[in-house]
XYZ file of N, CA and C in Angstrom:
141
model
N -44.814 73.073 -80.893
C -44.455 74.398 -80.427
C -45.718 75.082 -79.882
N -45.672 75.573 -78.637
C -46.866 76.205 -78.063
C -47.189 77.531 -78.752
N -48.466 77.829 -78.814
C -48.923 79.087 -79.390
C -48.958 80.143 -78.295
N -48.396 81.310 -78.578
C -48.386 82.411 -77.628
C -49.079 83.605 -78.258
N -50.034 84.168 -77.542
C -50.694 85.371 -78.035
C -49.957 86.589 -77.510
N -50.250 87.730 -78.085
C -49.595 88.959 -77.625
C -49.911 89.228 -76.163
N -51.101 88.891 -75.729
C -51.460 89.082 -74.323
C -50.615 88.179 -73.430
N -50.422 86.932 -73.847
C -49.580 86.004 -73.078
C -48.150 86.511 -72.984
N -47.685 87.176 -74.042
C -46.313 87.684 -74.075
C -46.170 89.007 -73.347
N -47.259 89.580 -72.874
C -47.192 90.819 -72.107
C -47.180 92.075 -72.958
N -47.553 91.960 -74.219
C -47.582 93.132 -75.096
C -48.824 93.945 -74.765
N -48.616 95.183 -74.347
C -49.737 96.052 -74.004
C -49.784 97.286 -74.899
N -48.744 97.483 -75.682
C -48.670 98.647 -76.553
C -47.746 98.323 -77.718
N -47.911 99.075 -78.793
C -47.035 98.922 -79.955
C -46.295 100.227 -80.131
N -44.993 100.238 -80.298
C -44.115 99.079 -80.431
C -43.685 98.511 -79.088
N -43.459 97.199 -79.069
C -42.913 96.514 -77.903
C -41.748 95.656 -78.348
N -40.625 95.788 -77.682
C -39.447 94.968 -77.940
C -39.193 94.154 -76.684
N -39.344 92.837 -76.801
C -39.156 91.953 -75.652
C -37.970 91.040 -75.891
N -37.246 90.759 -74.822
C -36.131 89.818 -74.913
C -36.327 88.736 -73.869
N -35.825 87.544 -74.186
C -35.959 86.432 -73.259
C -34.687 85.597 -73.277
N -34.466 84.898 -72.176
C -33.343 83.988 -72.044
C -33.913 82.655 -71.577
N -33.664 81.622 -72.353
C -34.180 80.301 -71.990
C -35.693 80.249 -71.955
N -36.340 81.092 -72.723
C -37.799 81.128 -72.776
C -38.445 81.996 -71.704
N -37.644 82.514 -70.790
C -38.180 83.373 -69.729
C -37.954 84.839 -70.093
N -38.984 85.672 -69.965
C -38.816 87.087 -70.289
C -37.785 87.752 -69.381
N -36.951 88.598 -69.987
C -35.906 89.280 -69.232
C -36.179 90.776 -69.167
N -36.512 91.360 -70.302
C -36.697 92.811 -70.362
C -37.639 93.151 -71.503
N -38.415 94.209 -71.330
C -39.278 94.719 -72.383
C -39.138 96.225 -72.471
N -39.094 96.714 -73.687
C -39.150 98.151 -73.942
C -40.489 98.419 -74.605
N -41.238 99.337 -74.039
C -42.572 99.629 -74.546
C -42.625 101.075 -74.988
N -43.145 101.289 -76.196
C -43.294 102.633 -76.734
C -42.105 103.033 -77.592
N -42.274 104.134 -78.287
C -41.216 104.639 -79.157
C -40.043 105.136 -78.321
N -38.851 104.732 -78.699
C -37.628 105.114 -77.989
C -36.599 105.570 -79.015
N -35.680 106.442 -78.632
C -34.597 106.829 -79.532
C -33.698 105.631 -79.850
N -33.146 105.638 -81.055
C -32.288 104.542 -81.504
C -31.140 104.271 -80.525
N -30.543 105.331 -79.984
C -29.420 105.163 -79.074
C -29.827 104.412 -77.804
N -31.022 104.691 -77.290
C -31.496 104.005 -76.090
C -31.744 102.531 -76.380
N -32.351 102.226 -77.524
C -32.601 100.830 -77.887
C -31.276 100.092 -78.058
N -30.321 100.710 -78.742
C -29.006 100.079 -78.950
C -28.313 99.828 -77.609
N -28.402 100.764 -76.683
C -27.776 100.599 -75.370
C -28.428 99.455 -74.590
N -29.741 99.341 -74.655
C -30.440 98.264 -73.970
C -30.062 96.909 -74.546
N -29.959 96.820 -75.870
C -29.559 95.559 -76.501
C -28.120 95.224 -76.143
N -27.237 96.208 -76.148
C -25.848 95.975 -75.749
C -25.765 95.432 -74.324
N -26.561 96.002 -73.418
C -26.577 95.534 -72.027
C -27.016 94.070 -71.937
N -27.987 93.691 -72.759
C -28.473 92.316 -72.731
C -27.450 91.328 -73.297
N -26.651 91.778 -74.241
C -25.698 90.887 -74.889
C -24.377 90.774 -74.141
N -24.158 91.634 -73.151
C -22.900 91.574 -72.409
C -23.104 91.038 -71.014
């Protein structure tokens, strides 16, 4: 299994929520966000 650093993953700030499909990055949320916005983004990714 390859080792990935936070820099390789594109993390530039904390908190960062990243999603990927087939190992390819799809979307990242950076910074503090309201729960409703995070839930909506996850729902969009799952549908």
